[in-house]
Every structure is written in C-alpha cells, then in structure tokens.
Coordinates of C-alpha atoms in Angstrom, one line a residue:
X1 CA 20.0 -20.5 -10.5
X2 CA 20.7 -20.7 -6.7
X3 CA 17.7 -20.7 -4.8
X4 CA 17.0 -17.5 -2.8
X5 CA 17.1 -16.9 0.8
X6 CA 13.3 -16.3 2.2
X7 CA 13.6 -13.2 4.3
X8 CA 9.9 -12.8 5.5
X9 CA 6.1 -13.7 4.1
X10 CA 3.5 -12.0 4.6
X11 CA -0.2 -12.3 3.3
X12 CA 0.3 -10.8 0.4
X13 CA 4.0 -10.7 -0.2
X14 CA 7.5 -12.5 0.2
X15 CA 10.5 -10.5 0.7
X16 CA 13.9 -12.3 -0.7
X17 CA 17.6 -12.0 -0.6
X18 CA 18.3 -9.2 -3.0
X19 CA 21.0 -9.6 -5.5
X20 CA 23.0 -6.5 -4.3
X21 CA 24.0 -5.7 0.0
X22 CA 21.1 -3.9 1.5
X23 CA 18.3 -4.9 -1.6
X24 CA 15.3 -7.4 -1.1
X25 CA 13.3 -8.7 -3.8
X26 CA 9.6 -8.3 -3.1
X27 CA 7.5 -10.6 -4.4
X28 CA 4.0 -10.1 -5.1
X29 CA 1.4 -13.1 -4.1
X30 CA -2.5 -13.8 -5.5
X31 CA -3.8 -14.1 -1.8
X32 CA -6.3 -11.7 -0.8
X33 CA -7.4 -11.4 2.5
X34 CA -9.1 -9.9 4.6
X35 CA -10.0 -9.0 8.4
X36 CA -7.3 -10.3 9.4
X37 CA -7.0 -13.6 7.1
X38 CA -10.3 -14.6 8.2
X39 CA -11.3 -14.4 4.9
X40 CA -9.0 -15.5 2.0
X41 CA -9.3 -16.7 -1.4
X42 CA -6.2 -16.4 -4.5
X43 CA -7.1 -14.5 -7.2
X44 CA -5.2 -15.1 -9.8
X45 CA -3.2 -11.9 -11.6
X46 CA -3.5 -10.1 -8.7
X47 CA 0.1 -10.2 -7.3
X48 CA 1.0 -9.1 -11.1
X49 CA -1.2 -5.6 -11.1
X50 CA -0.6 -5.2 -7.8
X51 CA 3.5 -5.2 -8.4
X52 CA 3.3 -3.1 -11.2
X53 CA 0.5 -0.5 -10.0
X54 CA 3.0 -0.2 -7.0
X55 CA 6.0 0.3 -9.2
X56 CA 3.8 3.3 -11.1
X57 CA 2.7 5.0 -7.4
X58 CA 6.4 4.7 -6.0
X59 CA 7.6 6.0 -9.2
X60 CA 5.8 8.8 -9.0
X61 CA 6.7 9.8 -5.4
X62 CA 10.5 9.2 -6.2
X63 CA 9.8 11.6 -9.3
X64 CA 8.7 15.0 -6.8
X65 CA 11.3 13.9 -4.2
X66 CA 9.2 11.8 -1.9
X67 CA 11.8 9.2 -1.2
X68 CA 10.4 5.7 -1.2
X69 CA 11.7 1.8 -1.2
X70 CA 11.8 0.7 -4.8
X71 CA 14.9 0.3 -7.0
X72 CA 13.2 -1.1 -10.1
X73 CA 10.8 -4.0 -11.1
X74 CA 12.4 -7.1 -12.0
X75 CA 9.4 -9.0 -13.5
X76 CA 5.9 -9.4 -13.7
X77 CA 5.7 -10.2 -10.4
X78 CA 9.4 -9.7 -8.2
X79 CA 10.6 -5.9 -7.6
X80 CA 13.7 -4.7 -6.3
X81 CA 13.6 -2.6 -3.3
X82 CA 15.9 -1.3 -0.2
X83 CA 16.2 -2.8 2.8
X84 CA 15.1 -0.8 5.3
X85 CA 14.5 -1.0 8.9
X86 CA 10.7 -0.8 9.3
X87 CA 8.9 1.1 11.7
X88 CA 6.0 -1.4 13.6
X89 CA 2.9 1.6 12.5
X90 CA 0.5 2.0 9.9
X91 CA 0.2 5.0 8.7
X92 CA -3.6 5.3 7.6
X93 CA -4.7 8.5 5.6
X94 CA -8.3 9.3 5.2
X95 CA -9.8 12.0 3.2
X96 CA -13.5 10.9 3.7
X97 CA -15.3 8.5 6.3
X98 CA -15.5 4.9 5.6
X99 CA -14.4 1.1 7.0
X100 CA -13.6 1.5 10.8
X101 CA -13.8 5.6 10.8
X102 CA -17.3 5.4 9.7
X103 CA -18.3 2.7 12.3
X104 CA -16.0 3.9 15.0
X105 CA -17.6 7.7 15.0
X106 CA -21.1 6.8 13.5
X107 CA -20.1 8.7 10.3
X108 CA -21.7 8.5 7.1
X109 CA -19.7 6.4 4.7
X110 CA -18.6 8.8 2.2
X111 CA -19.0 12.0 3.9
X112 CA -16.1 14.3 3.3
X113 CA -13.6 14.8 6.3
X114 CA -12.9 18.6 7.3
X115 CA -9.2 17.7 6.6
X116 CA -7.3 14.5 5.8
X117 CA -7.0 12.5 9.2
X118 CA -4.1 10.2 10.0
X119 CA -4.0 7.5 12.1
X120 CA -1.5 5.1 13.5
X121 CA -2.4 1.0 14.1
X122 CA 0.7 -0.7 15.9
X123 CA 1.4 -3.3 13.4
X124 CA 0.9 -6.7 15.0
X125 CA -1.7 -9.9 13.1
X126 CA -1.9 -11.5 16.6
X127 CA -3.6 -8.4 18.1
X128 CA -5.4 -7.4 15.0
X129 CA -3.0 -4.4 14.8
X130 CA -4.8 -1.8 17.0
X131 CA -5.1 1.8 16.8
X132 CA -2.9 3.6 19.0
X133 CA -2.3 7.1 19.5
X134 CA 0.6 9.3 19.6
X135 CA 1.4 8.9 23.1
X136 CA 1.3 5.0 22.9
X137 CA 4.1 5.7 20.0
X138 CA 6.3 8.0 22.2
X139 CA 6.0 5.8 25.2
X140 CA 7.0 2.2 23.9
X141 CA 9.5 3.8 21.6
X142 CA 8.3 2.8 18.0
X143 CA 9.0 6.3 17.1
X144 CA 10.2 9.5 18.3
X145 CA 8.3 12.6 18.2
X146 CA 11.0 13.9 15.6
X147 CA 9.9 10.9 13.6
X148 CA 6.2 11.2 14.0
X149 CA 6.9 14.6 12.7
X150 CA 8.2 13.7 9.6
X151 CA 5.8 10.9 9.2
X152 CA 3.0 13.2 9.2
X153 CA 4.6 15.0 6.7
X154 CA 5.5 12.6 4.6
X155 CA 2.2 10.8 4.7
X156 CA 0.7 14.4 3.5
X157 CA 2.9 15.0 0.7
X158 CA 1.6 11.0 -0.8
X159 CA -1.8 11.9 0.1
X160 CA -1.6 15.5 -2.2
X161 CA 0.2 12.7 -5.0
X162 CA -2.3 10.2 -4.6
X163 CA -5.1 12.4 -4.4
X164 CA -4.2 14.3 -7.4
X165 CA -3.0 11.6 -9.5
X166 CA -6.8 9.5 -9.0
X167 CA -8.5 12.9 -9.5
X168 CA -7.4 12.8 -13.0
X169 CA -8.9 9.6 -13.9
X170 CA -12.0 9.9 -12.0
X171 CA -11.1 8.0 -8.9
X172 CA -11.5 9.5 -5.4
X173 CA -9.1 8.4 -2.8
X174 CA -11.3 7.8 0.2
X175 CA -8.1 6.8 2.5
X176 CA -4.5 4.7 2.2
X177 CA -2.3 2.9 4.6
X178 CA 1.6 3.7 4.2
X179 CA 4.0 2.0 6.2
X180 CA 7.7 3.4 6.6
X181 CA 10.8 2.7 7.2
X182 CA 14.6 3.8 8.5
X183 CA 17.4 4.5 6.5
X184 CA 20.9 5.2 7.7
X185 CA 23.3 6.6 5.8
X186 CA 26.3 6.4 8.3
X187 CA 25.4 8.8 11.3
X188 CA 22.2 10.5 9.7
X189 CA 18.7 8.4 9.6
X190 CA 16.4 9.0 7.2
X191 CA 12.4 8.1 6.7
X192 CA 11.5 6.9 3.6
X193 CA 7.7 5.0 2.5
X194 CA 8.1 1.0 2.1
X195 CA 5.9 -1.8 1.7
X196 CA 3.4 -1.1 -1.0
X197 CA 1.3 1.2 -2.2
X198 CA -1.8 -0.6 -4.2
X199 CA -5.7 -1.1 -4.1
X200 CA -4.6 -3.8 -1.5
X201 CA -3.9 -0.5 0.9
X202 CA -6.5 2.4 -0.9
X203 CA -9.8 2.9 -0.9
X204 CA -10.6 3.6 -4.2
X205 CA -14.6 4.7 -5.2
X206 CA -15.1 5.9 -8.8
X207 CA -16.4 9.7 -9.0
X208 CA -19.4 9.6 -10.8
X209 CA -21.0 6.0 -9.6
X210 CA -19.3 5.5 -6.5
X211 CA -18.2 2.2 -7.7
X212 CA -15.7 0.2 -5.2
X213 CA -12.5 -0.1 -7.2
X214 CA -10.5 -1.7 -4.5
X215 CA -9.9 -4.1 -1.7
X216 CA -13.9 -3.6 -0.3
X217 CA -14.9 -5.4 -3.9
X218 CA -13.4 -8.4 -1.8
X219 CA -14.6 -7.7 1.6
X220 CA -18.0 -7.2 0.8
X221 CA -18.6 -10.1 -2.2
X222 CA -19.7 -6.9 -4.4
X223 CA -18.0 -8.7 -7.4
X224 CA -14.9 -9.8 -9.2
X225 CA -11.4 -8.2 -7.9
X226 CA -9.5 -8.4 -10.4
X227 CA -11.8 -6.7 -12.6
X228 CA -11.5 -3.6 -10.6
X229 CA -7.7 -3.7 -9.9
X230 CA -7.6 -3.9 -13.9
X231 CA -9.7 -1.3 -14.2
X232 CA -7.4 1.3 -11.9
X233 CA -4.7 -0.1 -14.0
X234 CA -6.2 0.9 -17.4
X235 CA -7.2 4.4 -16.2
X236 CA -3.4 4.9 -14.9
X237 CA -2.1 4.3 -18.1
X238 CA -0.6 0.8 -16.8
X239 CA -2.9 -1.6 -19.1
X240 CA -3.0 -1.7 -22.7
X241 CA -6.6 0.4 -23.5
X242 CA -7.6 -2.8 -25.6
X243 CA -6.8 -5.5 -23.3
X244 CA -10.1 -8.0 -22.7
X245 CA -8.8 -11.0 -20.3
X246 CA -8.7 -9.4 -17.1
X247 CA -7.7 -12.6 -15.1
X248 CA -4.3 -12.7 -16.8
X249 CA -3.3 -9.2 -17.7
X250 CA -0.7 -8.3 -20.4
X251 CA 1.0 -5.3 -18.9
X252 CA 3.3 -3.2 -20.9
X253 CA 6.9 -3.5 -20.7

C-alpha cells in the first residue's frame, strides 16, 4: 500500500491524503493533553472511542440537517472527512459555569447559566489560543459578521443535539468546543462543523453524582480516562452493554 501523504498533526489527530479529491483521512491518536501540552500522557484506546463517539455525534447532526465534515469511518481508528477550509476560532458553548468561565467571573462551578454562552478563542498553541471577542473577529478578518451569524446559529442547533441527546442517558453537557469550516460549492460558501466532536472537547458531569465523564478526569488526576470515555460510550449505545476491558474496547461494527 503507498504510504500516505501527512497533511497536518495535531495533539490529538493526523489528517492524511484522502483517497478521493477534496477528502482527508483523520486519524485518531492516544495522546491526551492538556493546558496546552504541558501535561501529556497516551492512553491507550482512546483515539479508538474517541473516533467512533465522533462518528455517532456527527452522524447525528448530519441526520437533522446540521451539515458537518465526516464522510464515513474507515476503521477503528482513521475516518473519512471533507476537506474544508478551516476558520482559525473555537467556538466554545457553555450551558453552565466551569473551567476558565468559573475562574474568569468567580462563578460557582456548576451553577446553571441564564442561557447558553458562546465564546470565541483565536486558535493559535503558541499564544495559548486566547479569547477574543466579536470585534477582534471582524477586524483581522477570520470571519465576517455574516459568518459569525451563522456560527452562532449553528453552534445552537449542536448545543439543542448535544444537550438532548446526553439528557437521555443521564449526562449533562456543562459546555463543548466546535470548530468550523468553509465550503465552496462554486460561487456559494457554505459553514459546516469540522474537527471533532468527543469528551476531548465536552464537558461531560453525570446527572445524579456529578461524576466527571470527560477530559477533566485527566486534568485533575480524578482517575482513569479511559474508563469514563467507555462509560459515555456504553450509555450512547456505542459499546457492547457487556464489554469488561476498558483499555482495549471492542466497538461494534
């Protein structure tokens, strides 16, 4: 087999040389880090529930006409996704305060938001990607206003999926990051959600206990990782109810 062109890595991903014009194949990686790679270990099975939870959350947005990335999984690990010409912002959407909100504003972590709150970090390791406002957007021309527009919107209609789709299995979406990206279809541009969407970018606390069922299980040392990415997995339908190795998942076909 030829050996594939590397397009880009990041810390948690390689994006390939898709094997059709304007495709990538996104590869999911073990690393987790966090602020900023500072901290970093590789947990093994990660990049493997990651890639499929991802496949299950854009597969869902396709399915009510959000329009998203993904093509289709390829394996345990690679999917297939659009190229797309990727807009330098984070999207962040929080439904209740925690992380940097909580700290920023003195909030109490947990304490329900008087409506979801979106926030835009430019999207750049070497400066730790910084919160910007609207205005900075405009000004230096990441995005139009026209854009920001239908950003907003768009990050709103995943946060009504998202929130909805954890309700059901007792998991309360504290907040997301979405990033998004251009596509062109000759004259007419249009904004569709890229990257990923996983525990890696949720907050994920379980209704009844609280219980950390993402990213923060890292962060803060509060136990194993892959344990509670499995565990979103099984609610979601994603695991096999009776599977007992949680450091090398057997995902359904």
């Amino acid at each position: 087999m030829a050996r594939r062109k590397k397009i880009y890595e990041g810390k948690a991903k390689i994006l390939y040389d898709g094997p059709e014009p304007g495709t990538f194949v996104q590869y999911f990686k073990d690393d987790a880090t966090a602020f900023n790679a500072e901290k970093r270990e590789i947990i093994e099975g990660k990049g493997v529930l990651n890639n499929r939870l991802s496949e299950f959350f854009m597969t869902g947005l396709t399915n009510i006409g959000v329009p998203t990335h993904f093509i289709r999984r390829l394996n345990m690990r690679e999917q297939l996704i659009r190229q797309v010409e990727m807009i330098p912002l984070e999207i962040i959407v929080r439904n209740f305060a925690a992380g940097s909100l909580a700290k920023r504003l003195g909030l109490d972590e947990g304490a329900a938001l008087p409506r979801p709150i979106i926030e835009f970090c430019y999207k750049d390791d070497a400066l730790g990607d910084p919160l910007v406002s609207e205005e900075h957007v405009i000004a230096f021309g990441w995005a139009s206003q026209q854009d920001l527009d239908d950003i907003i919107a768009l990050s709103l209609r995943v946060n009504d999926f998202m929130s909805g789709v954890m309700f059901g299995v007792n998991i309360k979406l504290v907040d997301f990051k979405i990033e998004v990206g251009r596509v062109w279809d000759g004259d007419f541009q249009r904004l569709i959600v890229a990257d990923e969407i996983s525990p890696d970018s949720c907050r994920l606390w379980d209704i009844e206990t609280g219980q950390k069922l993402d990213k923060d299980v890292f962060r803060r040392d509060l136990g194993n990782l892959a344990d509670a990415y499995t565990e979103v997995a099984r609610r979601l339908g994603v695991l096999p109810t009776n599977t007992t190795h949680i450091m090398k998942p057997t995902l359904i076909n």
